[in-house]
Amino acid sequence: MQALPDYLKPLEYLTQPFPEAAVKEVIARRDESVLYLLEALEWTAGNVEEALKIEDYFLHVYALYILAQFRERRAYEPAIQLARHPSAEELLGDTITE
């Protein structure tokens, strides 16, 4: 996975409080952000065991929601792949049933 630009780094891990400013920045930079978010989602779908070893890794969850907001069709396949994985609940938490 390629290095994330600085504006995306606050979304890489689960943090408190919610990184509202970073999410707004991603949305404002939609064209630039889509490829990084797709890559994060695809990487997680293809490297589940490795992703589970990264403590508090969360970029794939932000990617799901933001790409859904963008109605990005290329996110469909890796999202389905994640949802079908036996470790889907560990990867996605309550997102899988929301």
mmCIF file with all atom_site columns, C-alpha atoms in Angstrom:
data_model
loop_
_atom_site.group_PDB
_atom_site.id
_atom_site.type_symbol
_atom_site.label_atom_id
_atom_site.label_alt_id
_atom_site.label_comp_id
_atom_site.label_asym_id
_atom_site.label_entity_id
_atom_site.label_seq_id
_atom_site.pdbx_PDB_ins_code
_atom_site.Cartn_x
_atom_site.Cartn_y
_atom_site.Cartn_z
_atom_site.occupancy
_atom_site.B_iso_or_equiv
_atom_site.pdbx_formal_charge
_atom_site.auth_seq_id
_atom_site.auth_comp_id
_atom_site.auth_asym_id
_atom_site.auth_atom_id
_atom_site.pdbx_PDB_model_num
ATOM 1  C CA . MET A 1 1  ? 0.000   0.000   0.000  1.00 0.00 ? 1  MET A CA 1
ATOM 2  C CA . GLN A 1 2  ? 1.349   3.427   -0.905 1.00 0.00 ? 2  GLN A CA 1
ATOM 3  C CA . ALA A 1 3  ? 2.086   6.005   1.766  1.00 0.00 ? 3  ALA A CA 1
ATOM 4  C CA . LEU A 1 4  ? -0.892  8.081   2.818  1.00 0.00 ? 4  LEU A CA 1
ATOM 5  C CA . PRO A 1 5  ? -0.897  11.832  2.380  1.00 0.00 ? 5  PRO A CA 1
ATOM 6  C CA . ASP A 1 6  ? -0.916  13.771  5.644  1.00 0.00 ? 6  ASP A CA 1
ATOM 7  C CA . TYR A 1 7  ? -4.588  14.690  5.440  1.00 0.00 ? 7  TYR A CA 1
ATOM 8  C CA . LEU A 1 8  ? -5.564  10.990  5.421  1.00 0.00 ? 8  LEU A CA 1
ATOM 9  C CA . LYS A 1 9  ? -3.307  9.858   8.271  1.00 0.00 ? 9  LYS A CA 1
ATOM 10 C CA . PRO A 1 10 ? -5.798  10.776  11.047 1.00 0.00 ? 10 PRO A CA 1
ATOM 11 C CA . LEU A 1 11 ? -8.145  8.141   9.565  1.00 0.00 ? 11 LEU A CA 1
ATOM 12 C CA . GLU A 1 12 ? -5.652  5.299   9.586  1.00 0.00 ? 12 GLU A CA 1
ATOM 13 C CA . TYR A 1 13 ? -6.377  4.221   13.169 1.00 0.00 ? 13 TYR A CA 1
ATOM 14 C CA . LEU A 1 14 ? -9.368  4.336   15.479 1.00 0.00 ? 14 LEU A CA 1
ATOM 15 C CA . THR A 1 15 ? -9.052  7.439   17.635 1.00 0.00 ? 15 THR A CA 1
ATOM 16 C CA . GLN A 1 16 ? -11.087 9.503   20.042 1.00 0.00 ? 16 GLN A CA 1
ATOM 17 C CA . PRO A 1 17 ? -12.591 11.946  19.431 1.00 0.00 ? 17 PRO A CA 1
ATOM 18 C CA . PHE A 1 18 ? -13.957 11.345  15.967 1.00 0.00 ? 18 PHE A CA 1
ATOM 19 C CA . PRO A 1 19 ? -11.605 12.940  13.383 1.00 0.00 ? 19 PRO A CA 1
ATOM 20 C CA . GLU A 1 20 ? -14.259 15.234  11.934 1.00 0.00 ? 20 GLU A CA 1
ATOM 21 C CA . ALA A 1 21 ? -11.798 17.705  10.401 1.00 0.00 ? 21 ALA A CA 1
ATOM 22 C CA . ALA A 1 22 ? -9.947  14.902  8.591  1.00 0.00 ? 22 ALA A CA 1
ATOM 23 C CA . VAL A 1 23 ? -13.185 13.443  7.215  1.00 0.00 ? 23 VAL A CA 1
ATOM 24 C CA . LYS A 1 24 ? -14.245 16.866  5.968  1.00 0.00 ? 24 LYS A CA 1
ATOM 25 C CA . GLU A 1 25 ? -10.843 17.285  4.306  1.00 0.00 ? 25 GLU A CA 1
ATOM 26 C CA . VAL A 1 26 ? -11.168 13.912  2.566  1.00 0.00 ? 26 VAL A CA 1
ATOM 27 C CA . ILE A 1 27 ? -14.610 14.861  1.286  1.00 0.00 ? 27 ILE A CA 1
ATOM 28 C CA . ALA A 1 28 ? -13.341 18.239  0.094  1.00 0.00 ? 28 ALA A CA 1
ATOM 29 C CA . ARG A 1 29 ? -10.516 16.483  -1.748 1.00 0.00 ? 29 ARG A CA 1
ATOM 30 C CA . ARG A 1 30 ? -12.740 13.783  -3.215 1.00 0.00 ? 30 ARG A CA 1
ATOM 31 C CA . ASP A 1 31 ? -10.937 13.267  -6.528 1.00 0.00 ? 31 ASP A CA 1
ATOM 32 C CA . GLU A 1 32 ? -7.579  12.909  -4.814 1.00 0.00 ? 32 GLU A CA 1
ATOM 33 C CA . SER A 1 33 ? -8.938  10.784  -1.947 1.00 0.00 ? 33 SER A CA 1
ATOM 34 C CA . VAL A 1 34 ? -10.846 8.116   -3.863 1.00 0.00 ? 34 VAL A CA 1
ATOM 35 C CA . LEU A 1 35 ? -7.799  6.227   -5.090 1.00 0.00 ? 35 LEU A CA 1
ATOM 36 C CA . TYR A 1 36 ? -6.223  6.098   -1.609 1.00 0.00 ? 36 TYR A CA 1
ATOM 37 C CA . LEU A 1 37 ? -9.486  4.933   -0.043 1.00 0.00 ? 37 LEU A CA 1
ATOM 38 C CA . LEU A 1 38 ? -10.006 2.281   -2.706 1.00 0.00 ? 38 LEU A CA 1
ATOM 39 C CA . GLU A 1 39 ? -6.466  1.075   -2.235 1.00 0.00 ? 39 GLU A CA 1
ATOM 40 C CA . ALA A 1 40 ? -6.954  0.832   1.540  1.00 0.00 ? 40 ALA A CA 1
ATOM 41 C CA . LEU A 1 41 ? -10.163 -1.135  1.075  1.00 0.00 ? 41 LEU A CA 1
ATOM 42 C CA . GLU A 1 42 ? -8.635  -3.456  -1.519 1.00 0.00 ? 42 GLU A CA 1
ATOM 43 C CA . TRP A 1 43 ? -5.494  -3.970  0.569  1.00 0.00 ? 43 TRP A CA 1
ATOM 44 C CA . THR A 1 44 ? -7.537  -4.893  3.630  1.00 0.00 ? 44 THR A CA 1
ATOM 45 C CA . ALA A 1 45 ? -9.739  -7.273  1.635  1.00 0.00 ? 45 ALA A CA 1
ATOM 46 C CA . GLY A 1 46 ? -6.661  -9.003  0.232  1.00 0.00 ? 46 GLY A CA 1
ATOM 47 C CA . ASN A 1 47 ? -4.605  -8.995  3.463  1.00 0.00 ? 47 ASN A CA 1
ATOM 48 C CA . VAL A 1 48 ? -7.123  -9.705  6.205  1.00 0.00 ? 48 VAL A CA 1
ATOM 49 C CA . GLU A 1 49 ? -4.784  -11.548 8.542  1.00 0.00 ? 49 GLU A CA 1
ATOM 50 C CA . GLU A 1 50 ? -2.159  -8.824  8.286  1.00 0.00 ? 50 GLU A CA 1
ATOM 51 C CA . ALA A 1 51 ? -4.747  -6.072  8.794  1.00 0.00 ? 51 ALA A CA 1
ATOM 52 C CA . LEU A 1 52 ? -6.035  -7.800  11.927 1.00 0.00 ? 52 LEU A CA 1
ATOM 53 C CA . LYS A 1 53 ? -2.531  -7.710  13.409 1.00 0.00 ? 53 LYS A CA 1
ATOM 54 C CA . ILE A 1 54 ? -2.375  -3.898  13.144 1.00 0.00 ? 54 ILE A CA 1
ATOM 55 C CA . GLU A 1 55 ? -3.731  -2.561  16.407 1.00 0.00 ? 55 GLU A CA 1
ATOM 56 C CA . ASP A 1 56 ? -6.666  -0.176  15.940 1.00 0.00 ? 56 ASP A CA 1
ATOM 57 C CA . TYR A 1 57 ? -6.330  -0.153  12.130 1.00 0.00 ? 57 TYR A CA 1
ATOM 58 C CA . PHE A 1 58 ? -9.501  1.537   10.882 1.00 0.00 ? 58 PHE A CA 1
ATOM 59 C CA . LEU A 1 59 ? -8.902  3.150   7.493  1.00 0.00 ? 59 LEU A CA 1
ATOM 60 C CA . HIS A 1 60 ? -10.882 0.444   5.716  1.00 0.00 ? 60 HIS A CA 1
ATOM 61 C CA . VAL A 1 61 ? -13.999 1.317   7.755  1.00 0.00 ? 61 VAL A CA 1
ATOM 62 C CA . TYR A 1 62 ? -13.696 5.025   7.005  1.00 0.00 ? 62 TYR A CA 1
ATOM 63 C CA . ALA A 1 63 ? -13.110 4.072   3.370  1.00 0.00 ? 63 ALA A CA 1
ATOM 64 C CA . LEU A 1 64 ? -16.339 2.049   3.280  1.00 0.00 ? 64 LEU A CA 1
ATOM 65 C CA . TYR A 1 65 ? -18.452 4.898   4.562  1.00 0.00 ? 65 TYR A CA 1
ATOM 66 C CA . ILE A 1 66 ? -16.805 7.668   2.588  1.00 0.00 ? 66 ILE A CA 1
ATOM 67 C CA . LEU A 1 67 ? -16.773 5.715   -0.667 1.00 0.00 ? 67 LEU A CA 1
ATOM 68 C CA . ALA A 1 68 ? -20.449 4.875   -0.099 1.00 0.00 ? 68 ALA A CA 1
ATOM 69 C CA . GLN A 1 69 ? -21.166 8.589   0.329  1.00 0.00 ? 69 GLN A CA 1
ATOM 70 C CA . PHE A 1 70 ? -19.336 9.200   -2.946 1.00 0.00 ? 70 PHE A CA 1
ATOM 71 C CA . ARG A 1 71 ? -21.346 6.352   -4.554 1.00 0.00 ? 71 ARG A CA 1
ATOM 72 C CA . GLU A 1 72 ? -18.054 4.897   -5.757 1.00 0.00 ? 72 GLU A CA 1
ATOM 73 C CA . ARG A 1 73 ? -18.920 1.703   -7.627 1.00 0.00 ? 73 ARG A CA 1
ATOM 74 C CA . ARG A 1 74 ? -15.333 0.403   -7.562 1.00 0.00 ? 74 ARG A CA 1
ATOM 75 C CA . ALA A 1 75 ? -15.695 -0.088  -3.792 1.00 0.00 ? 75 ALA A CA 1
ATOM 76 C CA . TYR A 1 76 ? -18.426 -2.699  -4.207 1.00 0.00 ? 76 TYR A CA 1
ATOM 77 C CA . GLU A 1 77 ? -16.237 -5.733  -4.923 1.00 0.00 ? 77 GLU A CA 1
ATOM 78 C CA . PRO A 1 78 ? -13.706 -5.269  -2.083 1.00 0.00 ? 78 PRO A CA 1
ATOM 79 C CA . ALA A 1 79 ? -16.570 -4.413  0.299  1.00 0.00 ? 79 ALA A CA 1
ATOM 80 C CA . ILE A 1 80 ? -18.314 -7.679  -0.549 1.00 0.00 ? 80 ILE A CA 1
ATOM 81 C CA . GLN A 1 81 ? -15.029 -9.553  -0.230 1.00 0.00 ? 81 GLN A CA 1
ATOM 82 C CA . LEU A 1 82 ? -14.558 -8.108  3.280  1.00 0.00 ? 82 LEU A CA 1
ATOM 83 C CA . ALA A 1 83 ? -18.136 -8.853  4.306  1.00 0.00 ? 83 ALA A CA 1
ATOM 84 C CA . ARG A 1 84 ? -17.823 -12.487 3.178  1.00 0.00 ? 84 ARG A CA 1
ATOM 85 C CA . HIS A 1 85 ? -14.557 -13.113 4.995  1.00 0.00 ? 85 HIS A CA 1
ATOM 86 C CA . PRO A 1 86 ? -14.785 -15.365 8.088  1.00 0.00 ? 86 PRO A CA 1
ATOM 87 C CA . SER A 1 87 ? -13.151 -12.563 10.098 1.00 0.00 ? 87 SER A CA 1
ATOM 88 C CA . ALA A 1 88 ? -15.625 -9.943  8.874  1.00 0.00 ? 88 ALA A CA 1
ATOM 89 C CA . GLU A 1 89 ? -16.892 -9.172  12.352 1.00 0.00 ? 89 GLU A CA 1
ATOM 90 C CA . GLU A 1 90 ? -13.359 -8.598  13.631 1.00 0.00 ? 90 GLU A CA 1
ATOM 91 C CA . LEU A 1 91 ? -12.575 -6.367  10.631 1.00 0.00 ? 91 LEU A CA 1
ATOM 92 C CA . LEU A 1 92 ? -15.788 -4.394  10.542 1.00 0.00 ? 92 LEU A CA 1
ATOM 93 C CA . GLY A 1 93 ? -17.345 -4.638  13.991 1.00 0.00 ? 93 GLY A CA 1
ATOM 94 C CA . ASP A 1 94 ? -20.938 -3.419  14.023 1.00 0.00 ? 94 ASP A CA 1
ATOM 95 C CA . THR A 1 95 ? -20.485 -1.976  10.552 1.00 0.00 ? 95 THR A CA 1
ATOM 96 C CA . ILE A 1 96 ? -21.311 -5.389  9.130  1.00 0.00 ? 96 ILE A CA 1
ATOM 97 C CA . THR A 1 97 ? -24.851 -5.199  10.524 1.00 0.00 ? 97 THR A CA 1
ATOM 98 C CA . GLU A 1 98 ? -25.468 -1.449  10.366 1.00 0.00 ? 98 GLU A CA 1
#
